[in-house]
Amino acid sequence: MSEQVKEVVVIGAGKPYRSRLWVCGESLDRVGVVGLSTAIRIQEHGGHHVTVIAESIPGDPKSIRYTSPWAGAHHVSVAFGDPRLNQLDKETFDIMWEMSKPGSETEGLFLRIDQKDYYEVQPDQDIPIEWMPNYQLVRTDLVEGTVLATSFTTVSIDTPAYLPYLLARFLAKGGSVIRSSLQHISQVLEGALTPFKPDALVVCAGIGARFLGGVEDKDVYPIRGQVVLIRAPWVKFGRTINGKDEVTYIIPRRSGDVILGGTRGVDDWYPKPRPETTVAILKRVIALAPELAPPGTKNPTYEDLIPLVIDNGCGLRPGRKGGIRLEREIASGIPVVHNYGHGGYGYQSSWGSASAVFKLLNEAW
Ligand SMILES: Cc1cc2nc3c(=O)[nH]c(=O)nc-3n(C[C@H](O)[C@H](O)[C@H](O)COP(=O)(O)OP(=O)(O)OC[C@H]3O[C@@H](n4cnc5c(N)ncnc54)[C@H](O)[C@@H]3O)c2cc1C
């Protein structure tokens, strides 16, 4: 019971007692968004000392081994008919909306954007974003081949700025980071990497949860996403086509960079961008939004985007049959809480799932 722990903490130490927790699955400036948000939530709301275990350190190149640096990212819930995910997404949106408030210290990490999402097929379930600011269902002026659209205001997250911000916030509040690539969670549970045994372990290993000993969740699978990054500071809108077979999207970041996508390769582990896919993405996005080309370009084609390209690459969304694993178990006598399998929605569900972990921990103590 969290109340009891809080009492023990205060009395037992003469000052707030700090439990030691391990959040496994971080890699600093290329950190996993889920693990770091979870670490911050436990730290800031629980007053605990949290140590993050990291496979990579700042300056390491982006890698196919962890997903967060590859994301767009925008907040557009995909919780069709899933009340739990809807709740996680909504909680996260409320926090991000507040963080992106004009004049706030964190405003610069986000861009508030007008978003339009087109659908080639009428969704079976209610579109789960009626609660977004300025939400409207649109049935006129549709893109060819689509049957309806939604328009609303949301945030895009400037991920190259947001992840270091989370890390800085975590460290500033006394969080610790140790670099290590774990083979088995018992290496943490038995205190092999630290001078103490932790009081709890939180697993936020993303796609790594499929391989990490003691977890080895075979329901976790990759949904490969290939993207192109361009420099186009004149683009301030978000636009998506949810197609029958593929998704096409444009996500502008605060920095003036714009992420263009995309692909959804289920069980596709290919670690490098496929050149023909890069061209296909550029062709699809220019058809959806000719405004991507530099202002004044006449009859823009995908070739007008090529000089704007900064980077292209791909990441493995940590898909999971059954959705996010938010569960507690006991191993080696301590609570182990799982928070992985966020698929293509790890940013937009991050703070909500962090709260859920915090609740599971409090219930265990
Ligand atoms: C192209 C693309 C676009 C996306 N767009 C969006 C979007 O617009 N909005 C959105 O919300 N989401 C988006 N996503 C999804 C989002 O990026 C993921 O859901 C999210 O990054 C998952 O975060 P995570 O922290 O769970 O995993 P990761 O970022 O993969 O982090 C897992 C961490 O665990 C560590 N780890 C794993 N195994 C071990 C081990 N054995 N020992 C030590 N450390 C280990 C890794 O090093 C890593 O640091 C997108 C993804 C892609 C690929």
Short mmCIF file of C-alpha atoms and ligand atoms in Angstrom, two decimals:
data_model
loop_
_atom_site.label_atom_id
_atom_site.label_comp_id
_atom_site.label_asym_id
_atom_site.label_seq_id
_atom_site.Cartn_x
_atom_site.Cartn_y
_atom_site.Cartn_z
CA MET A 1 0.00 0.00 0.00
CA SER A 2 1.52 3.30 -1.05
CA GLU A 3 0.17 5.14 2.05
CA GLN A 4 1.99 2.70 4.37
CA VAL A 5 5.22 3.03 2.43
CA LYS A 6 5.05 6.81 2.65
CA GLU A 7 4.67 6.61 6.40
CA VAL A 8 7.55 4.19 6.77
CA VAL A 9 9.64 6.37 4.55
CA VAL A 10 9.17 9.50 6.59
CA ILE A 11 9.54 7.94 10.03
CA GLY A 12 12.19 5.37 9.28
CA ALA A 13 14.78 7.68 7.86
CA GLY A 14 13.97 10.85 9.67
CA LYS A 15 13.64 12.35 6.21
CA PRO A 16 11.81 11.07 3.17
CA TYR A 17 12.89 7.50 2.65
CA ARG A 18 13.91 6.86 -0.93
CA SER A 19 13.30 3.49 -2.47
CA ARG A 20 15.72 2.32 -5.11
CA LEU A 21 14.15 1.44 -8.40
CA TRP A 22 15.59 0.37 -11.68
CA VAL A 23 14.07 1.35 -14.94
CA CYS A 24 15.63 -0.93 -17.47
CA GLY A 25 15.75 0.16 -21.03
CA GLU A 26 17.26 3.60 -21.39
CA SER A 27 19.93 5.01 -23.58
CA LEU A 28 20.39 8.64 -22.58
CA ASP A 29 19.97 11.14 -25.39
CA ARG A 30 18.64 8.30 -27.51
CA VAL A 31 16.53 7.20 -24.61
CA GLY A 32 13.29 5.36 -24.76
CA VAL A 33 10.50 7.84 -24.21
CA VAL A 34 8.46 5.34 -22.21
CA GLY A 35 11.18 4.45 -19.70
CA LEU A 36 12.24 8.01 -19.10
CA SER A 37 8.70 9.34 -18.65
CA THR A 38 8.08 6.46 -16.26
CA ALA A 39 11.28 7.20 -14.33
CA ILE A 40 10.31 10.86 -13.99
CA ARG A 41 6.80 10.03 -12.85
CA ILE A 42 8.06 7.68 -10.11
CA GLN A 43 10.70 10.17 -9.08
CA GLU A 44 8.55 13.29 -9.04
CA HIS A 45 5.34 11.81 -7.66
CA GLY A 46 6.84 9.20 -5.36
CA GLY A 47 9.97 10.92 -4.12
CA HIS A 48 11.98 7.79 -4.90
CA HIS A 49 15.49 7.54 -6.14
CA VAL A 50 15.39 6.11 -9.64
CA THR A 51 18.30 4.65 -11.53
CA VAL A 52 18.08 4.14 -15.24
CA ILE A 53 20.10 1.44 -16.91
CA ALA A 54 21.37 2.35 -20.36
CA GLU A 55 22.68 0.49 -23.32
CA SER A 56 23.91 3.59 -25.16
CA ILE A 57 25.34 6.96 -24.18
CA PRO A 58 25.08 10.48 -25.66
CA GLY A 59 26.58 10.80 -29.08
CA ASP A 60 25.88 7.23 -30.06
CA PRO A 61 24.36 7.05 -33.54
CA LYS A 62 20.67 6.33 -34.00
CA SER A 63 20.18 2.60 -34.06
CA ILE A 64 17.68 -0.01 -35.11
CA ARG A 65 17.94 -1.37 -31.55
CA TYR A 66 15.77 1.38 -30.00
CA THR A 67 12.88 3.24 -31.49
CA SER A 68 12.24 6.60 -29.88
CA PRO A 69 14.65 8.76 -31.95
CA TRP A 70 12.92 7.69 -35.16
CA ALA A 71 9.44 8.89 -34.28
CA GLY A 72 7.78 11.94 -35.85
CA ALA A 73 6.18 12.46 -33.49
CA HIS A 74 2.63 13.72 -33.22
CA HIS A 75 -0.25 13.05 -30.86
CA VAL A 76 -3.06 11.44 -32.83
CA SER A 77 -4.72 8.70 -30.85
CA VAL A 78 -5.27 5.35 -32.53
CA ALA A 79 -7.22 3.88 -29.61
CA PHE A 80 -10.10 2.71 -31.79
CA GLY A 81 -12.42 0.76 -29.46
CA ASP A 82 -9.75 0.46 -26.75
CA PRO A 83 -10.84 2.36 -23.61
CA ARG A 84 -7.58 1.69 -21.76
CA LEU A 85 -5.43 3.14 -24.54
CA ASN A 86 -7.87 6.01 -24.97
CA GLN A 87 -7.39 6.90 -21.31
CA LEU A 88 -3.57 6.67 -21.54
CA ASP A 89 -3.57 8.84 -24.65
CA LYS A 90 -5.92 11.42 -23.18
CA GLU A 91 -3.91 11.75 -19.98
CA THR A 92 -0.74 12.19 -22.03
CA PHE A 93 -2.37 14.71 -24.33
CA ASP A 94 -3.54 16.84 -21.42
CA ILE A 95 0.02 16.94 -20.06
CA MET A 96 1.56 17.72 -23.44
CA TRP A 97 -1.05 20.38 -24.19
CA GLU A 98 -0.14 22.08 -20.91
CA MET A 99 3.59 21.70 -21.63
CA SER A 100 3.09 23.28 -25.06
CA LYS A 101 1.16 26.26 -23.70
CA PRO A 102 2.44 29.53 -25.19
CA GLY A 103 4.83 31.13 -22.73
CA SER A 104 5.54 27.93 -20.78
CA GLU A 105 9.13 26.82 -20.22
CA THR A 106 8.58 23.72 -22.33
CA GLU A 107 6.71 25.36 -25.19
CA GLY A 108 9.76 25.04 -27.45
CA LEU A 109 9.61 21.24 -27.36
CA PHE A 110 6.28 21.18 -29.16
CA LEU A 111 4.46 22.71 -32.08
CA ARG A 112 0.72 23.15 -31.89
CA ILE A 113 -0.57 22.23 -35.32
CA ASP A 114 -3.78 22.07 -37.31
CA GLN A 115 -4.10 18.42 -38.23
CA LYS A 116 -6.19 16.83 -40.97
CA ASP A 117 -6.53 13.05 -41.15
CA TYR A 118 -8.13 11.40 -44.19
CA TYR A 119 -9.50 7.87 -44.29
CA GLU A 120 -9.76 5.67 -47.37
CA VAL A 121 -12.16 3.35 -45.53
CA GLN A 122 -14.80 4.27 -42.97
CA PRO A 123 -13.38 3.10 -39.60
CA ASP A 124 -15.35 0.30 -37.86
CA GLN A 125 -15.05 2.05 -34.51
CA ASP A 126 -15.61 5.63 -33.43
CA ILE A 127 -12.61 7.78 -34.24
CA PRO A 128 -11.06 8.22 -30.77
CA ILE A 129 -10.22 11.91 -30.90
CA GLU A 130 -13.50 13.75 -30.37
CA TRP A 131 -11.93 15.29 -27.27
CA MET A 132 -9.16 17.00 -29.24
CA PRO A 133 -9.34 20.82 -29.54
CA ASN A 134 -11.35 22.05 -32.54
CA TYR A 135 -12.36 18.52 -33.55
CA GLN A 136 -14.58 18.27 -36.63
CA LEU A 137 -15.73 15.45 -38.86
CA VAL A 138 -15.27 16.46 -42.50
CA ARG A 139 -17.13 14.98 -45.46
CA THR A 140 -16.46 17.56 -48.15
CA ASP A 141 -13.33 18.66 -50.05
CA LEU A 142 -11.75 15.27 -49.47
CA VAL A 143 -8.55 13.99 -51.00
CA GLU A 144 -9.29 11.71 -53.95
CA GLY A 145 -9.88 8.12 -52.85
CA THR A 146 -10.83 9.01 -49.27
CA VAL A 147 -14.31 8.80 -47.73
CA LEU A 148 -14.04 11.08 -44.72
CA ALA A 149 -11.64 13.20 -42.74
CA THR A 150 -11.17 14.68 -39.31
CA SER A 151 -9.73 18.04 -38.53
CA PHE A 152 -8.47 19.11 -35.11
CA THR A 153 -5.61 20.80 -33.29
CA THR A 154 -2.86 18.73 -31.73
CA VAL A 155 0.82 18.87 -30.81
CA SER A 156 3.87 17.56 -32.58
CA ILE A 157 6.78 16.64 -30.36
CA ASP A 158 10.26 17.75 -31.41
CA THR A 159 11.82 14.44 -30.48
CA PRO A 160 15.53 15.47 -30.84
CA ALA A 161 14.82 18.18 -28.24
CA TYR A 162 12.22 16.33 -26.15
CA LEU A 163 14.32 13.26 -25.27
CA PRO A 164 17.31 15.27 -23.95
CA TYR A 165 14.83 17.46 -22.07
CA LEU A 166 13.38 14.42 -20.32
CA LEU A 167 16.86 13.20 -19.45
CA ALA A 168 17.93 16.61 -18.11
CA ARG A 169 14.75 16.80 -16.00
CA PHE A 170 15.41 13.32 -14.64
CA LEU A 171 19.06 14.04 -13.77
CA ALA A 172 18.28 17.44 -12.26
CA LYS A 173 15.95 15.75 -9.77
CA GLY A 174 18.66 13.32 -8.66
CA GLY A 175 18.14 10.43 -11.05
CA SER A 176 21.07 8.14 -11.78
CA VAL A 177 22.11 6.52 -15.02
CA ILE A 178 24.36 3.50 -15.54
CA ARG A 179 25.39 2.20 -18.92
CA SER A 180 24.87 -1.51 -19.37
CA SER A 181 23.36 -3.93 -21.83
CA LEU A 182 21.42 -6.46 -19.84
CA GLN A 183 21.15 -10.10 -20.72
CA HIS A 184 18.69 -11.01 -17.96
CA ILE A 185 16.65 -9.03 -15.45
CA SER A 186 18.16 -11.16 -12.67
CA GLN A 187 21.36 -9.17 -13.20
CA VAL A 188 19.47 -6.21 -11.78
CA LEU A 189 17.28 -8.05 -9.29
CA GLU A 190 20.27 -9.63 -7.58
CA GLY A 191 22.11 -6.32 -7.40
CA ALA A 192 24.99 -7.43 -9.62
CA LEU A 193 25.37 -3.96 -11.13
CA THR A 194 24.99 -1.88 -8.00
CA PRO A 195 26.03 -1.86 -4.37
CA PHE A 196 22.38 -2.50 -3.37
CA LYS A 197 19.44 -4.66 -4.32
CA PRO A 198 16.58 -2.61 -5.78
CA ASP A 199 13.14 -2.40 -4.18
CA ALA A 200 11.41 -2.57 -7.53
CA LEU A 201 12.20 -3.01 -11.21
CA VAL A 202 10.34 -1.43 -14.10
CA VAL A 203 10.88 -2.94 -17.57
CA CYS A 204 10.54 -0.43 -20.44
CA ALA A 205 12.70 -2.25 -22.97
CA GLY A 206 10.59 -1.60 -26.09
CA ILE A 207 11.39 -4.08 -28.85
CA GLY A 208 14.15 -5.41 -26.55
CA ALA A 209 11.44 -7.03 -24.38
CA ARG A 210 11.32 -9.79 -26.97
CA PHE A 211 14.88 -10.82 -26.13
CA LEU A 212 15.63 -9.69 -22.59
CA GLY A 213 16.09 -12.73 -20.34
CA GLY A 214 13.39 -13.06 -17.70
CA VAL A 215 10.92 -11.29 -20.02
CA GLU A 216 11.36 -12.77 -23.52
CA ASP A 217 7.88 -11.76 -24.58
CA LYS A 218 7.25 -13.38 -27.96
CA ASP A 219 4.08 -11.31 -28.37
CA VAL A 220 6.40 -8.37 -29.08
CA TYR A 221 7.09 -7.90 -32.77
CA PRO A 222 8.48 -5.15 -35.02
CA ILE A 223 6.34 -2.83 -37.09
CA ARG A 224 9.03 -1.24 -39.23
CA GLY A 225 8.55 2.42 -40.08
CA GLN A 226 10.63 4.19 -42.71
CA VAL A 227 10.77 7.99 -42.74
CA VAL A 228 12.38 10.89 -44.58
CA LEU A 229 13.44 14.04 -42.73
CA ILE A 230 13.39 17.32 -44.66
CA ARG A 231 14.14 20.91 -43.81
CA ALA A 232 10.98 22.92 -44.56
CA PRO A 233 10.31 25.56 -41.91
CA TRP A 234 7.39 26.95 -43.92
CA VAL A 235 5.33 23.83 -43.17
CA LYS A 236 3.20 24.28 -40.06
CA PHE A 237 0.37 21.79 -40.59
CA GLY A 238 0.00 18.04 -40.05
CA ARG A 239 -1.70 15.83 -42.61
CA THR A 240 -2.25 12.07 -42.82
CA ILE A 241 -3.93 9.61 -45.15
CA ASN A 242 -4.93 6.40 -43.40
CA GLY A 243 -4.94 4.22 -46.49
CA LYS A 244 -6.19 0.70 -47.06
CA ASP A 245 -2.65 -0.59 -47.36
CA GLU A 246 -0.36 2.20 -46.25
CA VAL A 247 -0.22 5.38 -44.24
CA THR A 248 1.11 8.68 -45.58
CA TYR A 249 1.92 11.46 -43.16
CA ILE A 250 3.53 14.85 -42.71
CA ILE A 251 4.67 15.91 -39.24
CA PRO A 252 6.30 19.34 -38.85
CA ARG A 253 8.53 19.90 -35.85
CA ARG A 254 9.11 23.12 -33.98
CA SER A 255 12.69 23.23 -35.31
CA GLY A 256 11.52 23.58 -38.91
CA ASP A 257 12.34 19.98 -39.75
CA VAL A 258 9.50 17.87 -41.11
CA ILE A 259 9.13 14.09 -40.84
CA LEU A 260 7.58 12.40 -43.87
CA GLY A 261 6.27 8.88 -43.85
CA GLY A 262 5.52 6.22 -43.84
CA THR A 263 5.44 2.48 -43.83
CA ARG A 264 4.07 -0.20 -41.51
CA GLY A 265 6.13 -3.34 -42.07
CA VAL A 266 4.80 -5.99 -39.72
CA ASP A 267 7.56 -8.47 -38.78
CA ASP A 268 9.96 -6.59 -41.04
CA TRP A 269 13.38 -6.44 -39.29
CA TYR A 270 15.26 -4.85 -42.21
CA PRO A 271 17.57 -2.33 -40.46
CA LYS A 272 18.29 0.15 -43.25
CA PRO A 273 16.14 2.51 -45.34
CA ARG A 274 15.17 1.02 -48.69
CA PRO A 275 15.97 3.61 -51.42
CA GLU A 276 12.87 2.78 -53.46
CA THR A 277 10.71 3.34 -50.39
CA THR A 278 12.28 6.77 -49.84
CA VAL A 279 11.25 7.79 -53.35
CA ALA A 280 7.76 6.32 -52.88
CA ILE A 281 7.30 8.31 -49.66
CA LEU A 282 8.37 11.55 -51.35
CA LYS A 283 5.94 10.93 -54.20
CA ARG A 284 3.05 10.21 -51.84
CA VAL A 285 3.62 13.23 -49.62
CA ILE A 286 3.99 15.73 -52.44
CA ALA A 287 0.70 14.47 -53.88
CA LEU A 288 -0.93 14.96 -50.48
CA ALA A 289 0.66 18.35 -49.80
CA PRO A 290 2.24 20.30 -52.68
CA GLU A 291 2.94 23.04 -50.05
CA LEU A 292 5.91 20.93 -48.93
CA ALA A 293 7.93 22.28 -51.85
CA PRO A 294 9.69 25.61 -51.30
CA PRO A 295 7.23 28.53 -51.60
CA GLY A 296 6.85 29.68 -55.20
CA THR A 297 7.65 26.28 -56.74
CA LYS A 298 5.49 25.77 -59.83
CA ASN A 299 3.84 22.36 -60.28
CA PRO A 300 5.91 20.71 -57.56
CA THR A 301 7.06 17.11 -57.89
CA TYR A 302 8.90 14.81 -55.51
CA GLU A 303 12.18 15.95 -57.09
CA ASP A 304 11.65 19.40 -55.57
CA LEU A 305 11.89 17.76 -52.16
CA ILE A 306 15.20 16.01 -52.75
CA PRO A 307 17.40 19.09 -52.03
CA LEU A 308 15.54 19.49 -48.73
CA VAL A 309 16.32 15.98 -47.47
CA ILE A 310 18.43 15.89 -44.29
CA ASP A 311 18.15 12.24 -43.37
CA ASN A 312 16.23 9.08 -43.96
CA GLY A 313 16.01 5.96 -41.87
CA CYS A 314 13.81 3.43 -40.20
CA GLY A 315 12.81 2.30 -36.75
CA LEU A 316 11.08 -0.74 -35.34
CA ARG A 317 7.86 0.18 -33.57
CA PRO A 318 7.54 -2.19 -30.61
CA GLY A 319 4.23 -3.82 -31.54
CA ARG A 320 2.66 -6.29 -29.15
CA LYS A 321 -0.25 -8.70 -29.55
CA GLY A 322 -2.72 -7.55 -26.89
CA GLY A 323 -1.32 -4.02 -26.74
CA ILE A 324 0.88 -2.41 -24.13
CA ARG A 325 1.94 -4.72 -21.31
CA LEU A 326 1.12 -2.89 -18.10
CA GLU A 327 1.41 -5.57 -15.45
CA ARG A 328 3.05 -6.29 -12.15
CA GLU A 329 4.63 -9.54 -11.03
CA ILE A 330 6.96 -10.53 -8.23
CA ALA A 331 10.44 -11.81 -9.05
CA SER A 332 13.16 -12.51 -6.49
CA GLY A 333 10.74 -11.12 -3.92
CA ILE A 334 10.38 -7.66 -5.42
CA PRO A 335 7.77 -6.06 -7.66
CA VAL A 336 8.59 -6.06 -11.35
CA VAL A 337 6.32 -3.81 -13.41
CA HIS A 338 6.20 -4.06 -17.19
CA ASN A 339 5.61 -1.09 -19.46
CA TYR A 340 6.44 -1.98 -23.04
CA GLY A 341 4.78 -2.78 -26.37
CA HIS A 342 3.73 0.78 -27.29
CA GLY A 343 3.74 0.12 -31.04
CA GLY A 344 3.31 3.34 -33.03
CA TYR A 345 1.98 5.35 -30.08
CA GLY A 346 4.72 5.42 -27.43
CA TYR A 347 4.96 9.20 -27.21
CA GLN A 348 1.26 9.84 -27.12
CA SER A 349 0.67 7.23 -24.40
CA SER A 350 3.90 7.87 -22.45
CA TRP A 351 2.68 9.91 -19.48
CA GLY A 352 -0.49 7.86 -19.14
CA SER A 353 1.39 4.58 -19.02
CA ALA A 354 3.91 6.11 -16.59
CA SER A 355 1.02 6.92 -14.23
CA ALA A 356 -0.26 3.37 -14.55
CA VAL A 357 3.16 2.02 -13.52
CA PHE A 358 3.27 4.35 -10.55
CA LYS A 359 -0.13 3.07 -9.44
CA LEU A 360 0.93 -0.57 -9.83
CA LEU A 361 4.02 0.09 -7.73
CA ASN A 362 2.08 1.84 -5.01
CA GLU A 363 -0.36 -1.05 -4.84
CA ALA A 364 2.53 -3.47 -4.37
CA TRP A 365 4.16 -1.62 -1.49
C1 LIG B 1 8.78 5.91 -38.02
C2 LIG B 1 8.12 5.97 -36.66
C3 LIG B 1 7.21 6.98 -36.40
C4 LIG B 1 6.58 7.05 -35.15
N1 LIG B 1 5.71 8.07 -34.90
C5 LIG B 1 5.12 8.17 -33.70
C6 LIG B 1 4.23 9.24 -33.41
O1 LIG B 1 3.99 10.11 -34.25
N2 LIG B 1 3.66 9.28 -32.18
C7 LIG B 1 3.92 8.33 -31.22
O2 LIG B 1 3.37 8.44 -30.13
N3 LIG B 1 4.76 7.31 -31.48
C8 LIG B 1 5.36 7.19 -32.68
N4 LIG B 1 6.18 6.15 -32.95
C9 LIG B 1 6.30 5.08 -31.96
C10 LIG B 1 7.28 5.42 -30.85
O3 LIG B 1 8.50 5.84 -31.40
C11 LIG B 1 7.48 4.19 -29.96
O4 LIG B 1 6.26 3.69 -29.51
C12 LIG B 1 8.33 4.54 -28.77
O5 LIG B 1 9.53 5.15 -29.18
C13 LIG B 1 8.63 3.33 -27.92
O6 LIG B 1 9.42 3.77 -26.86
P1 LIG B 1 10.08 2.77 -25.86
O7 LIG B 1 10.72 3.63 -24.82
O8 LIG B 1 9.09 1.74 -25.42
O9 LIG B 1 11.15 1.97 -26.72
P2 LIG B 1 12.61 2.40 -27.21
O10 LIG B 1 12.68 3.80 -27.64
O11 LIG B 1 13.03 1.36 -28.18
O12 LIG B 1 13.46 2.28 -25.91
C14 LIG B 1 13.76 1.02 -25.36
C15 LIG B 1 15.00 1.18 -24.57
O13 LIG B 1 15.31 -0.10 -23.99
C16 LIG B 1 16.70 -0.32 -24.15
N5 LIG B 1 16.94 -1.74 -24.06
C17 LIG B 1 16.29 -2.72 -24.70
N6 LIG B 1 16.81 -3.90 -24.36
C18 LIG B 1 17.79 -3.66 -23.47
C19 LIG B 1 18.71 -4.49 -22.76
N7 LIG B 1 18.71 -5.81 -22.91
N8 LIG B 1 19.60 -3.90 -21.92
C20 LIG B 1 19.62 -2.55 -21.76
N9 LIG B 1 18.76 -1.72 -22.43
C21 LIG B 1 17.88 -2.28 -23.27
C22 LIG B 1 17.05 0.30 -25.46
O14 LIG B 1 18.43 0.60 -25.53
C23 LIG B 1 16.20 1.57 -25.41
O15 LIG B 1 16.90 2.61 -24.79
C24 LIG B 1 6.85 6.06 -34.17
C25 LIG B 1 7.79 5.08 -34.43
C26 LIG B 1 8.43 5.02 -35.67
C27 LIG B 1 9.45 3.95 -35.92
#
